[in-house]
Coordinates of C-alpha atoms and ligand atoms in Angstrom, one line a residue:
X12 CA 22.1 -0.3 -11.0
X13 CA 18.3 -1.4 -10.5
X14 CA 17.5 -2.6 -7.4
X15 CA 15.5 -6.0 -6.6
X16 CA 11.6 -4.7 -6.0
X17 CA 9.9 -7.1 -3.9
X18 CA 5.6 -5.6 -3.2
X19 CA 4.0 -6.2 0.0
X20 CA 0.6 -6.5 0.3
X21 CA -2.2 -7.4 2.2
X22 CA -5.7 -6.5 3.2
X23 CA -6.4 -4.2 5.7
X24 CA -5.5 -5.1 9.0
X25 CA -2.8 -7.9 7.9
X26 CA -0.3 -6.6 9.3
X27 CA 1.6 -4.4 6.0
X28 CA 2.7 -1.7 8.1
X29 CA 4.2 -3.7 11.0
X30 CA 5.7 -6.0 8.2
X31 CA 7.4 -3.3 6.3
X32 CA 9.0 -1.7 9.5
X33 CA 10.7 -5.0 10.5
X34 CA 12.3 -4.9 7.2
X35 CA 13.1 -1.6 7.4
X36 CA 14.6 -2.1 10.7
X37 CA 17.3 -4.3 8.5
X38 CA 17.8 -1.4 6.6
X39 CA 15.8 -2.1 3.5
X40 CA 14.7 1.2 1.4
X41 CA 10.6 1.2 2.1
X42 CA 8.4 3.3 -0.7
X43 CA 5.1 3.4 0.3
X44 CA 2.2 4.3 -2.0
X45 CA -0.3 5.6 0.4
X46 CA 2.6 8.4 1.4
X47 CA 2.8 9.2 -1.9
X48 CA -0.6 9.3 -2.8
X49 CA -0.6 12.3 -0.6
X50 CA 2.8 13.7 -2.1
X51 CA 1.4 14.0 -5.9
X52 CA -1.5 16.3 -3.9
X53 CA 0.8 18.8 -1.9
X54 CA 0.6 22.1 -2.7
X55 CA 1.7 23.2 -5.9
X56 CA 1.8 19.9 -7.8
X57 CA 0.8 20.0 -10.8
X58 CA -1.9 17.0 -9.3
X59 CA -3.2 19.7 -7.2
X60 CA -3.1 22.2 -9.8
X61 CA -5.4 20.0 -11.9
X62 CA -7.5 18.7 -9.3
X63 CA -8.5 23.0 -8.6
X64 CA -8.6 23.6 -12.4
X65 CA -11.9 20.9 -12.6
X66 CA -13.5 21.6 -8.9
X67 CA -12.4 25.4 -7.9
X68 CA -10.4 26.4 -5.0
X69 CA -13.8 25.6 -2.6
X70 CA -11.8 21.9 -3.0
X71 CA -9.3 23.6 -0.7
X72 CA -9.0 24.2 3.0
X73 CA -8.3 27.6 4.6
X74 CA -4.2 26.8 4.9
X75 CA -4.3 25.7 0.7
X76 CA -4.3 22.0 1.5
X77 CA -6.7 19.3 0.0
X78 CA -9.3 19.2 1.5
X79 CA -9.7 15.1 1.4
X80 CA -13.2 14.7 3.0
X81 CA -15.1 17.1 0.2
X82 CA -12.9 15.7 -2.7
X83 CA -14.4 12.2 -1.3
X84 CA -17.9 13.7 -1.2
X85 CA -17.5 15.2 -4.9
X86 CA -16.3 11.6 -6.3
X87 CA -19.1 9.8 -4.2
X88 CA -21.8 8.5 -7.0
X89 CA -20.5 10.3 -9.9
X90 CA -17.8 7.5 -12.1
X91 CA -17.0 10.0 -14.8
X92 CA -15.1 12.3 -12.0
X93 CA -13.7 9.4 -10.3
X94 CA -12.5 8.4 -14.0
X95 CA -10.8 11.5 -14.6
X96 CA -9.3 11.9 -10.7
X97 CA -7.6 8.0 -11.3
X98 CA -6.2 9.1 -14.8
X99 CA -4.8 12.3 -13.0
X100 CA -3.4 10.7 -9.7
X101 CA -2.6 7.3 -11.2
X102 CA 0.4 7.7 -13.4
X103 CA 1.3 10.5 -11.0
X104 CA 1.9 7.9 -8.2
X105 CA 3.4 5.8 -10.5
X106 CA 6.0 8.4 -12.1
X107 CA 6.7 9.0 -8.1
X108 CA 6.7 5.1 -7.7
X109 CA 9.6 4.6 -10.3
X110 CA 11.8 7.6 -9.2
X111 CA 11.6 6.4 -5.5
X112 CA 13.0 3.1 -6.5
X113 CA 15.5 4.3 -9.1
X114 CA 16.8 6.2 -5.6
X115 CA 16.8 3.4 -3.4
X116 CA 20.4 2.2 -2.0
X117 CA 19.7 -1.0 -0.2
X118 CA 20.2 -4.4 -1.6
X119 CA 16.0 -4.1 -2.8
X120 CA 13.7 -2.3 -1.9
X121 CA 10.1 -2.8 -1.0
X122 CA 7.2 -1.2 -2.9
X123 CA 4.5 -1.2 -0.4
X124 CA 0.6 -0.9 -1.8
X125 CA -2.8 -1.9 -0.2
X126 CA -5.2 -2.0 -3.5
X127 CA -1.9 -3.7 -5.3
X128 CA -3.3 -6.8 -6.6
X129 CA -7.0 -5.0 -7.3
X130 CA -5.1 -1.8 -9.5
X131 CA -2.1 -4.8 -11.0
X132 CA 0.8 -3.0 -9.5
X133 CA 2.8 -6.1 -9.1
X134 CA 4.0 -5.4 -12.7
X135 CA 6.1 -3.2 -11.3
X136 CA 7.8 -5.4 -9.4
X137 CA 10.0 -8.4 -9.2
X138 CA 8.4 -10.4 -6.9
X139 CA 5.1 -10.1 -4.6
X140 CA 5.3 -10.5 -0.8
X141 CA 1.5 -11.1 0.4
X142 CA 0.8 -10.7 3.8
X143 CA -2.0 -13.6 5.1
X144 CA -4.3 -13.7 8.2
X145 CA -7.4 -15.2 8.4
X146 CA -10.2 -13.0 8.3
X147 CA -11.5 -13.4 12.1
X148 CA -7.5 -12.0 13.1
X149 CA -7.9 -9.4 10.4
X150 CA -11.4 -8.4 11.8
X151 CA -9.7 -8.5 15.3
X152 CA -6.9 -6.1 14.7
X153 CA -8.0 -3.6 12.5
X154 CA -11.1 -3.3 15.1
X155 CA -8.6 -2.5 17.9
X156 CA -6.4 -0.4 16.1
X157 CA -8.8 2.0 14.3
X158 CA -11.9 1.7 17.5
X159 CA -14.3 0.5 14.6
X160 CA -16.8 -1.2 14.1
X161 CA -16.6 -5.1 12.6
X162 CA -19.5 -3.9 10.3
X163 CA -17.0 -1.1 9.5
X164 CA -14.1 -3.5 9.1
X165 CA -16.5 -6.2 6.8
X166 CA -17.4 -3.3 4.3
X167 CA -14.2 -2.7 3.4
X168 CA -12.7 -6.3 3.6
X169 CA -15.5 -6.6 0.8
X170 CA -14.4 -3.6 -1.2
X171 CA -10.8 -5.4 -1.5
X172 CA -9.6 -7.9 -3.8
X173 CA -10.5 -11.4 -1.8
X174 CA -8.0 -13.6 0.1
X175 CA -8.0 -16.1 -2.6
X176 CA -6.8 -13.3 -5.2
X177 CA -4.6 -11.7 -3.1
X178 CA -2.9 -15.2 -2.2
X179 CA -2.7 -16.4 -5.9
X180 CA -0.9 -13.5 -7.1
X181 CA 2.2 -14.2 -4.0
X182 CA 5.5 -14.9 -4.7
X183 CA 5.8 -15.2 -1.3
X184 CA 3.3 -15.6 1.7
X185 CA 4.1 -14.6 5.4
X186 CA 1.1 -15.7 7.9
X187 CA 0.6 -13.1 10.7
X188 CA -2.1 -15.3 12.7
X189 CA 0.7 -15.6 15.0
X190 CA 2.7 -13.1 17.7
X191 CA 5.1 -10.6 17.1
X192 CA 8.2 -12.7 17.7
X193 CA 6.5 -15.2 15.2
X194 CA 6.4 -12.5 12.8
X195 CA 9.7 -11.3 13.2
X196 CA 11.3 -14.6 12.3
X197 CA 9.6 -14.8 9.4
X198 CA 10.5 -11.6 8.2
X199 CA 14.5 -12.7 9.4
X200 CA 14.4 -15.8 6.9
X201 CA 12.2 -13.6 4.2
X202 CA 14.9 -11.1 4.2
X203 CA 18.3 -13.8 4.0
X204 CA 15.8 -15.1 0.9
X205 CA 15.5 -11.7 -0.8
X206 CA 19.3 -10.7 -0.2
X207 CA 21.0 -13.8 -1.4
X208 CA 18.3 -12.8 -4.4
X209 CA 19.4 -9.3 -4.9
X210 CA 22.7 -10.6 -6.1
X211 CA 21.0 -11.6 -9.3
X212 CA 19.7 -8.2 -10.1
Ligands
ADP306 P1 -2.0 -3.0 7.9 O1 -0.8 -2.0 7.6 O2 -1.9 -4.2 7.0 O3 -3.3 -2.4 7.9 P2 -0.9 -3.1 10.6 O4 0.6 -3.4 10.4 O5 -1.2 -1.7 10.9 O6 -1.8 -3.6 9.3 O7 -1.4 -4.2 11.7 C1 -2.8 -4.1 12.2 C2 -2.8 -4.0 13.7 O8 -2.4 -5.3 14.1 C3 -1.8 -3.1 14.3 O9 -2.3 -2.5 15.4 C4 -0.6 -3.9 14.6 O10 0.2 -3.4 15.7 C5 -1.2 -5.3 15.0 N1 -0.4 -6.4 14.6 C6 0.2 -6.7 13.5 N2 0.8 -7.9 13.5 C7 0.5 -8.4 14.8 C8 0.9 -9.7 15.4 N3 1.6 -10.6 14.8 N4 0.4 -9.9 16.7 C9 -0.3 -8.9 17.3 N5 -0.7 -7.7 16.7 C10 -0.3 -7.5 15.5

């Protein structure tokens, strides 16, 4: 039987990750993409495999890991590279994507991804669940949670699809200017929504 996919997204600092455990507290089957973005890497994969056969084991750390800092460093500046690491790891993470949801048992399941309105993920889903704060609260948070800078914090609000593009693409919107509890409640009505949904699929 497929299962109802709802995505949740957000920009950084929204609030995804805090979102997606309150679901999961109800039970709800939680795929996220940055996890397996570091799956499709782990040792042995053939996404590993390939990533050695172009760059040499000197990509590697001592204990046969990825080593993620010099892999940034050797993408930095040069597109053609960064080309041929997105056609490698894309349809990797997608292939894990699919088979992840195909195993999911709860009524739906949610398909979490940061960059999913900039790389169009939502086609792989049946509704979209954007996650909305205004910038300053964004700015805020993320600052506190990751000790950054708001320079640091600006850069990559600007590197991500805008607020406006993000929102547009929603099925659904949940605000997070508000407290925890707020949040909660949102997420209690969100989920009755998506179950009464699920009976559809
Ligand atoms: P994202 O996964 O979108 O980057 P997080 O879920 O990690 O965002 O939330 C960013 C930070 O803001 C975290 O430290 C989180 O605990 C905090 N946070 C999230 N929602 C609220 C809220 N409604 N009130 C106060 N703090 C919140």
């Amino acid at each position: 039987m497929m299962t109802m996919v709802i995505g949740l997204t957000g920009g950084i600092g929204s609030g995804k990750t805090t979102v997606a455990n309150l679901f999961g507290d109800y039970g709800i089957d939680i795929i996220d993409a940055d996890i397996i973005a570091r799956e499709v890497v782990e040792p042995s994969t053939v996404g590993l495999n390939a990533i050695v056969g172009k760059l040499g084991a000197d990509i590697l750390l001592t204990d046969g890991t990825l080593d993620r800092s010099k892999l940034r460093d050797a993408i930095f500046n040069e597109q053609q590279l960064k080309d041929w690491l997105n056609g490698l790891l894309h349809p990797l993470i997608r292939e894990k994507m699919l088979s992840n949801i195909s195993k999911a048992t709860s009524p739906y399941c949610l398909l979490v991804v940061p960059l999913m309105v900039e790389n169009n993920l939502q086609t792989m889903t049946h509704r979209l669940l954007v996650v909305d704060v205004d910038e300053s609260v964004q700015i805020d948070r993320t600052q506190a949670r990751d000790n950054v800078a708001p320079e640091h914090v600006k850069k990559i609000l600007m590197a991500q699809a805008s607020r406006q593009n993000r929102n547009a693409a929603a099925d659904d919107i949940i605000s997070n200017n508000g407290n925890s509890a707020e949040l909660k409640n949102k997420v209690a009505e969100l989920h009755q929504k998506y179950i009464k949904m699920s009976h559809l699929y």
